[in-house]
PDB file of C-alpha atoms in Angstrom:
ATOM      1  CA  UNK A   1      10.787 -24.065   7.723  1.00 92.00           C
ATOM      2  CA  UNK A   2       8.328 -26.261   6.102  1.00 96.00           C
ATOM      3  CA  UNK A   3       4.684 -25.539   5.215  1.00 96.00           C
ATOM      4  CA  UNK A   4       2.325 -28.436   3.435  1.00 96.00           C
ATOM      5  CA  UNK A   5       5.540 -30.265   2.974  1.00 95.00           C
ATOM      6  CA  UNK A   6       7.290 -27.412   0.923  1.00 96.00           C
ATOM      7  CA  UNK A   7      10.440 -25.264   2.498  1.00 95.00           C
ATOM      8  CA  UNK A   8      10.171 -21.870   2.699  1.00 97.00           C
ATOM      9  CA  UNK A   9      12.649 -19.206   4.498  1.00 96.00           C
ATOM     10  CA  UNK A  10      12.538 -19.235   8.260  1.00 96.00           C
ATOM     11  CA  UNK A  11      13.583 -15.330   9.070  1.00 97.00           C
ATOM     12  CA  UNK A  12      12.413 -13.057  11.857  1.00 97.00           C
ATOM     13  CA  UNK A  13      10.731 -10.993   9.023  1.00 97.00           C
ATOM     14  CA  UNK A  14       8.743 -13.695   7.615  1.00 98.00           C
ATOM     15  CA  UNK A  15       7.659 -14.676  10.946  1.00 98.00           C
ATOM     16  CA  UNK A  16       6.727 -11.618  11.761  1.00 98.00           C
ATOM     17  CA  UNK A  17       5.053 -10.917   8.598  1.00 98.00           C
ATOM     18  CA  UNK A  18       2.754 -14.194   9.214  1.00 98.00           C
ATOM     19  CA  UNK A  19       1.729 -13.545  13.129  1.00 98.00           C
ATOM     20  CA  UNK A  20       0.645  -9.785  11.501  1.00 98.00           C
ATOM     21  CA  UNK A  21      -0.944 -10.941   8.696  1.00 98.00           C
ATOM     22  CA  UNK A  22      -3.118 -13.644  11.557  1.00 98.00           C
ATOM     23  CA  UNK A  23      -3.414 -10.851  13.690  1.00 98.00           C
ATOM     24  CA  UNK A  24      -5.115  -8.430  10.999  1.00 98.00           C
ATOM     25  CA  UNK A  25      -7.119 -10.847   8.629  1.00 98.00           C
ATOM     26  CA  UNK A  26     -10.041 -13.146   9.045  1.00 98.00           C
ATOM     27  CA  UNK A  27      -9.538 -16.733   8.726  1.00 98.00           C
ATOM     28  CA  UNK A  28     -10.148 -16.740   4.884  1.00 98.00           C
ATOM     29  CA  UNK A  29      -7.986 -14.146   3.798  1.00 98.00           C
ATOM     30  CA  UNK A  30      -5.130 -15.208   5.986  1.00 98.00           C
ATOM     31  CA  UNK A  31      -5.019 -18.905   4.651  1.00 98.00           C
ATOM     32  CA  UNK A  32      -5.363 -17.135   1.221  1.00 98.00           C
ATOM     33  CA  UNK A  33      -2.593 -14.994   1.869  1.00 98.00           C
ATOM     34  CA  UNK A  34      -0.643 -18.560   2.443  1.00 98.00           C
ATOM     35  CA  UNK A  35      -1.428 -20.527  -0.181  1.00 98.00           C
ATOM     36  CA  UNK A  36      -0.859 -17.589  -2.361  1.00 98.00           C
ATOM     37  CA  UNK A  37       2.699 -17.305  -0.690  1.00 98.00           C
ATOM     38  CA  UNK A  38       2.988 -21.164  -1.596  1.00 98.00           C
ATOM     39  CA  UNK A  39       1.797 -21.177  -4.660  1.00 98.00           C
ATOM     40  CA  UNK A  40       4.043 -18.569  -5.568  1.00 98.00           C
ATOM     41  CA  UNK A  41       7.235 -20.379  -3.844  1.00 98.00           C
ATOM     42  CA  UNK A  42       6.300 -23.580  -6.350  1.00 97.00           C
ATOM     43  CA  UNK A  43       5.599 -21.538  -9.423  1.00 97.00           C
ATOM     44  CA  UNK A  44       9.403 -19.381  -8.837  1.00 96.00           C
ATOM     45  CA  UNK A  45      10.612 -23.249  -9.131  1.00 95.00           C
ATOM     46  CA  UNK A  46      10.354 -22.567 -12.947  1.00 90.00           C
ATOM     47  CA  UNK A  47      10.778 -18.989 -13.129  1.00 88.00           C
ATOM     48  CA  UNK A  48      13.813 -17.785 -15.881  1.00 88.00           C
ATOM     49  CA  UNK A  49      14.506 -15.393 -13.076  1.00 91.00           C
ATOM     50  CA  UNK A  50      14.450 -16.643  -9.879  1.00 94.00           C
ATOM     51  CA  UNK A  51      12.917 -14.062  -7.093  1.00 97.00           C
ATOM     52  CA  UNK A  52      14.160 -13.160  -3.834  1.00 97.00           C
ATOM     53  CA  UNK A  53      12.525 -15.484  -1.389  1.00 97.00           C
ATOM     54  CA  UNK A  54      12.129 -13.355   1.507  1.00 98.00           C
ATOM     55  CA  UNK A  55      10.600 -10.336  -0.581  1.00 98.00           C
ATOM     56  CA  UNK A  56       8.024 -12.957  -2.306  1.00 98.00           C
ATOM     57  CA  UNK A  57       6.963 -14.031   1.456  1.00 98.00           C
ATOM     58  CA  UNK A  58       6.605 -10.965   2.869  1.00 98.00           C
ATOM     59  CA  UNK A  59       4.804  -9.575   0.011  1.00 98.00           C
ATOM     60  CA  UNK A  60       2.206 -12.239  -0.515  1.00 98.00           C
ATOM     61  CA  UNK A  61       1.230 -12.311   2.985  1.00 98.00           C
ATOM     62  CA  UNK A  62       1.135  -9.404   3.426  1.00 98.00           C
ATOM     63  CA  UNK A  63      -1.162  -8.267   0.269  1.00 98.00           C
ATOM     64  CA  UNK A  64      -4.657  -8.344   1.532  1.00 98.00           C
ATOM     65  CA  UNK A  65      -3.925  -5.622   4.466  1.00 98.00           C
ATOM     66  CA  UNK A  66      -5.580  -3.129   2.638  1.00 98.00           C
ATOM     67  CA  UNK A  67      -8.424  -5.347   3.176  1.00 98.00           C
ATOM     68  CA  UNK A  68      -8.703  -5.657   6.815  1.00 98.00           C
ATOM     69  CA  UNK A  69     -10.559  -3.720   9.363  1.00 96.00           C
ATOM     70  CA  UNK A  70      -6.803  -2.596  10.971  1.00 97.00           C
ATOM     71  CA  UNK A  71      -5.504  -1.070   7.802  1.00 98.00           C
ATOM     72  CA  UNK A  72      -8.417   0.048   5.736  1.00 96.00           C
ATOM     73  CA  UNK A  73      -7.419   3.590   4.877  1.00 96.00           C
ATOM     74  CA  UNK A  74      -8.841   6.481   1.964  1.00 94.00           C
ATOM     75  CA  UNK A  75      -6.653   4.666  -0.818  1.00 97.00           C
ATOM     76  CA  UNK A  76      -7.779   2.021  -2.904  1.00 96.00           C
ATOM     77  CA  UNK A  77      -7.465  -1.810  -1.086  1.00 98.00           C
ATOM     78  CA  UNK A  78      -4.044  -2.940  -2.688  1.00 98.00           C
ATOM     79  CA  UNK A  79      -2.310   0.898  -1.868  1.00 98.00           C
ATOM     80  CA  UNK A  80      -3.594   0.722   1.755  1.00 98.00           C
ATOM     81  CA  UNK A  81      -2.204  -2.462   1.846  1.00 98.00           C
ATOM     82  CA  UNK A  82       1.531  -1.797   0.280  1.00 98.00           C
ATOM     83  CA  UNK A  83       1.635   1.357   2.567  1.00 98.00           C
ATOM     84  CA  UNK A  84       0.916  -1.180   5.404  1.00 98.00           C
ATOM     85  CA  UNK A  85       3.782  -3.341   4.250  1.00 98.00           C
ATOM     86  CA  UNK A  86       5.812  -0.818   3.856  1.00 98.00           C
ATOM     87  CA  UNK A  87       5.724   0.689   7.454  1.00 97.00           C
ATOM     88  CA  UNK A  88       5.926  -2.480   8.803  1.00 98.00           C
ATOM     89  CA  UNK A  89       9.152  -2.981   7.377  1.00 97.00           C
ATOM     90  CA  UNK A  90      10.419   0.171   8.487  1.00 96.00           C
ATOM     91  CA  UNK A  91      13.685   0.307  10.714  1.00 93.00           C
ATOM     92  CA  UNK A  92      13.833  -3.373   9.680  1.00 94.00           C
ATOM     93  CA  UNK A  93      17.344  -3.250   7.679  1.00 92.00           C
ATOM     94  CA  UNK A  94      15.417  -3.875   4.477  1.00 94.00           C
ATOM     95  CA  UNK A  95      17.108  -1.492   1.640  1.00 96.00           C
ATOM     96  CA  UNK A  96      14.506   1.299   0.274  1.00 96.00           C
ATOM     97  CA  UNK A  97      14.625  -0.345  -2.820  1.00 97.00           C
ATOM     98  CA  UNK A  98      13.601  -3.648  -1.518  1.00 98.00           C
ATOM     99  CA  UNK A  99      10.762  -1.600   0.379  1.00 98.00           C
ATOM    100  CA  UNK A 100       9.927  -0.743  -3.017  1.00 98.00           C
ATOM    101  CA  UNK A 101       9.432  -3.785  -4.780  1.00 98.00           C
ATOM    102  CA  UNK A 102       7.484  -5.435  -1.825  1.00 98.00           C
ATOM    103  CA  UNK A 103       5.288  -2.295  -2.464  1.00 98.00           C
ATOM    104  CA  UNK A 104       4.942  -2.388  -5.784  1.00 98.00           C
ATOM    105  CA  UNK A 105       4.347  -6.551  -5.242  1.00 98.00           C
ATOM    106  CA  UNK A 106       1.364  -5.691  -3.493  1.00 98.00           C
ATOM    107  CA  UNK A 107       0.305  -2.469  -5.339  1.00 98.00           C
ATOM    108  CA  UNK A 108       0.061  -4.174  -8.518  1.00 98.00           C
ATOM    109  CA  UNK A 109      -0.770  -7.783  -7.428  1.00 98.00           C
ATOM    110  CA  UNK A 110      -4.061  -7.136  -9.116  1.00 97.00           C
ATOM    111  CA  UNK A 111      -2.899  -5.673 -12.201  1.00 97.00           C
ATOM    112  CA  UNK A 112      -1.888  -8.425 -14.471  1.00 96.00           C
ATOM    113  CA  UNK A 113      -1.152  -6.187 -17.195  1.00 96.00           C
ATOM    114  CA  UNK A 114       1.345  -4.450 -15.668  1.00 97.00           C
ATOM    115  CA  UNK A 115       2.815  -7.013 -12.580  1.00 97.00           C
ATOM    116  CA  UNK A 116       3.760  -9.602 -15.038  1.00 96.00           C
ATOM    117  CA  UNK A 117       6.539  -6.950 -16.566  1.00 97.00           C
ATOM    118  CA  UNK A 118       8.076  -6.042 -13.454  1.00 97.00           C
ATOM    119  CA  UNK A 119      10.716  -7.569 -10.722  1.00 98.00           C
ATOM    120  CA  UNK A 120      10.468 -11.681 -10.210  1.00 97.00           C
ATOM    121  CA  UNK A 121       9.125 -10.671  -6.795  1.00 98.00           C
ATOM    122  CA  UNK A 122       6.249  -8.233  -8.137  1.00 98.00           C
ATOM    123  CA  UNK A 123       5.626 -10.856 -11.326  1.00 98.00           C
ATOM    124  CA  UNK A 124       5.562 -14.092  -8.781  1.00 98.00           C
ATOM    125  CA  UNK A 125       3.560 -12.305  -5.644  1.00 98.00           C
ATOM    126  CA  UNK A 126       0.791 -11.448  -8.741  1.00 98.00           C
ATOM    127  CA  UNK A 127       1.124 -15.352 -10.315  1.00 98.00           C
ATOM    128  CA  UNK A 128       0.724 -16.666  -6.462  1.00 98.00           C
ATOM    129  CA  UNK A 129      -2.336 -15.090  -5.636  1.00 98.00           C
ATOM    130  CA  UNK A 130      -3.959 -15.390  -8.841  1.00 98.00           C
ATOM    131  CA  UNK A 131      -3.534 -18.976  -8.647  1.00 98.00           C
ATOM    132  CA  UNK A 132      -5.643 -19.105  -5.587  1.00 98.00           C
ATOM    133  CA  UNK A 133      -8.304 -17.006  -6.522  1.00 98.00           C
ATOM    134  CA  UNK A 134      -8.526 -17.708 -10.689  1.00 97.00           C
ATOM    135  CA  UNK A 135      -6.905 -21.157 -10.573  1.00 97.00           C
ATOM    136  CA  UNK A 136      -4.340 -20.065 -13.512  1.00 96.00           C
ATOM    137  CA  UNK A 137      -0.918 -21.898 -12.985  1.00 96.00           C
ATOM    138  CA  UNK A 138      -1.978 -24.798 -11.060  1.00 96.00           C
ATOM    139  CA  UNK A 139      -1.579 -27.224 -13.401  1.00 96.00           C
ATOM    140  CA  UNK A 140       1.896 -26.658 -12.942  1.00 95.00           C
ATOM    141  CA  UNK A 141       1.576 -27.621  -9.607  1.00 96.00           C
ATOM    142  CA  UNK A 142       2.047 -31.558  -8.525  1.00 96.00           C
ATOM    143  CA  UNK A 143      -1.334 -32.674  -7.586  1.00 96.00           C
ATOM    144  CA  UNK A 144       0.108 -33.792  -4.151  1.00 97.00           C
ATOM    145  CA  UNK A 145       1.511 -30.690  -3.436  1.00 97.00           C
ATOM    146  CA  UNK A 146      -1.811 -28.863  -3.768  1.00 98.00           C
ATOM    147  CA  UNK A 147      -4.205 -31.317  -1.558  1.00 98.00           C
ATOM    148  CA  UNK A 148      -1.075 -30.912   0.669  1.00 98.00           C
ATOM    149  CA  UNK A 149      -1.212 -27.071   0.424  1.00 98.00           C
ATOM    150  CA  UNK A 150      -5.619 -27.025   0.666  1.00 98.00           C
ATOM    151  CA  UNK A 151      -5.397 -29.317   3.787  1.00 98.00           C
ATOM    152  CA  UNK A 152      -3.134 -27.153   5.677  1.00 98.00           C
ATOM    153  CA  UNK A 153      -4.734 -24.074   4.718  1.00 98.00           C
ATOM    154  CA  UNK A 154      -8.362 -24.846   4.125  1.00 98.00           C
ATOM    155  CA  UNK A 155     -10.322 -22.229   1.566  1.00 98.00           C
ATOM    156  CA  UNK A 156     -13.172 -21.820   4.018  1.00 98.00           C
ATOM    157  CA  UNK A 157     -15.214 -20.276   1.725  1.00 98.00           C
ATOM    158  CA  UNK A 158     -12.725 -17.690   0.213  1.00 98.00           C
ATOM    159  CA  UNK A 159     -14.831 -16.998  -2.498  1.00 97.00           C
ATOM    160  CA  UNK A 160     -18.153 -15.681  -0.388  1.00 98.00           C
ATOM    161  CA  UNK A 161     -15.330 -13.812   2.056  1.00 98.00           C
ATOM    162  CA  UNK A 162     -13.770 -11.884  -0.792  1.00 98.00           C
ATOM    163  CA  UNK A 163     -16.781 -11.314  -2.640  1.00 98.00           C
ATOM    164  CA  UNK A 164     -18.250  -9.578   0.801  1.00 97.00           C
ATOM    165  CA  UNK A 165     -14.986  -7.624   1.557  1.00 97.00           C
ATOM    166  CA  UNK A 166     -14.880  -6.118  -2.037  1.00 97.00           C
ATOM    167  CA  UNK A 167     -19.082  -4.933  -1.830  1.00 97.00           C
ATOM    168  CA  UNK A 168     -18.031  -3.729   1.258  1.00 97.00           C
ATOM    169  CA  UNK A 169     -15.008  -1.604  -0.298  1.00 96.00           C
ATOM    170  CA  UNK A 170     -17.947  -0.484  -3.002  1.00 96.00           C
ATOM    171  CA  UNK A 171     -20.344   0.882  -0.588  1.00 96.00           C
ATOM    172  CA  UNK A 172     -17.881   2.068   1.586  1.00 94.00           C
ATOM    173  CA  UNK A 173     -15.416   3.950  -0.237  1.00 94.00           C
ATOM    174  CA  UNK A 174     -16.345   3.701  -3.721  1.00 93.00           C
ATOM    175  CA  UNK A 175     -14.050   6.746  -5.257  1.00 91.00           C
ATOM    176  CA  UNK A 176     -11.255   4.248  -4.425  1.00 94.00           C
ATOM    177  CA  UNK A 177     -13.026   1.857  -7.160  1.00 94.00           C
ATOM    178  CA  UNK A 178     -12.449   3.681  -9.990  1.00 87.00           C
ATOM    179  CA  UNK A 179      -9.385   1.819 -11.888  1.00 88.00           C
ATOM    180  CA  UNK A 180      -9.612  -1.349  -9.998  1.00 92.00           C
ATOM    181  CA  UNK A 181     -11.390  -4.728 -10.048  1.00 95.00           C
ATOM    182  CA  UNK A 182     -13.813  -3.166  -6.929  1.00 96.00           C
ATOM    183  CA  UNK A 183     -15.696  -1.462  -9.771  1.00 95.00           C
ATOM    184  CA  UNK A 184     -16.760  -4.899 -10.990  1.00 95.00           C
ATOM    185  CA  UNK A 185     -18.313  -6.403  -7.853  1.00 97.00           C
ATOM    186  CA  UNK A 186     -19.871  -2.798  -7.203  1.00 96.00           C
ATOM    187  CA  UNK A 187     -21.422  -2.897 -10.329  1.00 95.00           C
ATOM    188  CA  UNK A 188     -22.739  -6.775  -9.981  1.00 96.00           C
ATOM    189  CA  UNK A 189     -23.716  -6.849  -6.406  1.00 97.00           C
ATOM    190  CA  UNK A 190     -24.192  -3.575  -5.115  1.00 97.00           C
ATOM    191  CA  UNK A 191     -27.238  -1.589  -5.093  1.00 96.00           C
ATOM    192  CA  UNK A 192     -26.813   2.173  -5.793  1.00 94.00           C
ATOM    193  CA  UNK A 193     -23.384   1.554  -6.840  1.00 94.00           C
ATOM    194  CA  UNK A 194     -21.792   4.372  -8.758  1.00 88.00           C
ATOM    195  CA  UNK A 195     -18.715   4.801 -10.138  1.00 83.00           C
ATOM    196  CA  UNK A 196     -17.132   7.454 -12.767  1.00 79.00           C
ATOM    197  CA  UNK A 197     -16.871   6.445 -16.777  1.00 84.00           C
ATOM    198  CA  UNK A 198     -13.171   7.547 -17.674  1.00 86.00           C
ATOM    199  CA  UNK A 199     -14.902   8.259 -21.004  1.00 90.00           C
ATOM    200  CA  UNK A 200     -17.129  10.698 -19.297  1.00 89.00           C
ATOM    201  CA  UNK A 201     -14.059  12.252 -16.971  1.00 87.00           C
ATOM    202  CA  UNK A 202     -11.666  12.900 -20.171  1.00 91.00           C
ATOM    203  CA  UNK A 203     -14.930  14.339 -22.186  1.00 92.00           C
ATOM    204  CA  UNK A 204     -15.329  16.698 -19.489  1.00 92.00           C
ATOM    205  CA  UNK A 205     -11.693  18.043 -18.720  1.00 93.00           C
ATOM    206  CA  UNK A 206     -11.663  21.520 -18.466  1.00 94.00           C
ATOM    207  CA  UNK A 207      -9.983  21.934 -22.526  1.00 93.00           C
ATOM    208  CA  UNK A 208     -12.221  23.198 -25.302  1.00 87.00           C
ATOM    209  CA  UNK A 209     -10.533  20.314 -27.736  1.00 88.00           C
TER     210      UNK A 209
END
């Protein structure tokens, strides 16, 4: 199959993966989901470890479930969305330990700190996306094969669209904000946001020292 002129696995599962990830997202966050999975595909091109293809496609988009209407859940965004994954690929002959990566892909795909030092697949979903949202990597990227990748799978206003879903996440479910980059937005945008101060939650454990 090619997408924006690049070739990327044609399986049942990635199909299937795509028409869900349509199904559940707004326009926005499924052409970010897509790029991401693109960007990713052309960034593995130099990768010391190459990852498995069909792994890195299901988990980049797939990643953003967590923040759709369909699969919003108690757990912060990127756990409701790995759990989504993750039953989705259910009876699917995908080995539990590829289950596993895929959700720890999209677990962590917001956790630089710690994605980077795990599988090619986790390490590449996290580099994908964050070259659609931050811009980092694309200047590794031909020039022609981003405008190619944009035109197919315009941005329409990803920026505005994220920014809401995350307030949203804040107001909503803001215990789930704790640890995560949700805390940030809540704390910029949202009125009455509150979240706990680690600082104040280890201060007061119940230990006299």
């Amino acid at each position: 199959m090619v997408l924006a002129g690049i070739k990327v696995p044609d399986t049942v599962l990635v199909r299937d993966a795509t028409d869900l990830s349509r199904s559940a997202s707004e326009p926005f966050l499924f052409n970010h989901a897509m790029r991401s999975w693109l960007f990713g595909v052309l960034l593995s091109e130099s990768a010391e470890c190459a990852p498995d293809a069909e792994l890195l496609a299901v988990a980049t988009i797939l990643h953003d479930l967590g923040l759709t209407d369909r699969y919003t859940a108690e757990n912060r965004f990127e756990v409701d969305g790995a759990n989504a994954a993750r039953s989705f690929l259910k009876g699917r002959g995908i080995s539990t330990q590829q289950m596993q990566v895929v959700w720890d892909a999209i677990a962590l795909h917001t956790t630089r700190s710690i994605a980077l030092h795990k599988e090619p697949e986790v390490a590449m979903t996290h580099s994908g996306i964050t070259a659609d949202i931050l811009g980092v990597g694309l200047d590794r990227i031909p020039q022609d094969k981003l405008s190619a990748i944009l035109a197919e799978f315009p941005r329409l206003a990803l920026k505005n669209g994220l920014k809401e879903c995350l307030c949203n996440i804040a107001r909503l479910k803001p215990e789930s904000t704790f640890d995560n980059i949700v805390r940030d937005f809540g704390v910029r945008y949202v009125e009455g946001y509150r979240s706990p101060n680690f600082a104040d939650v280890v201060a007061n454990a119940p230990f006299s020292e």
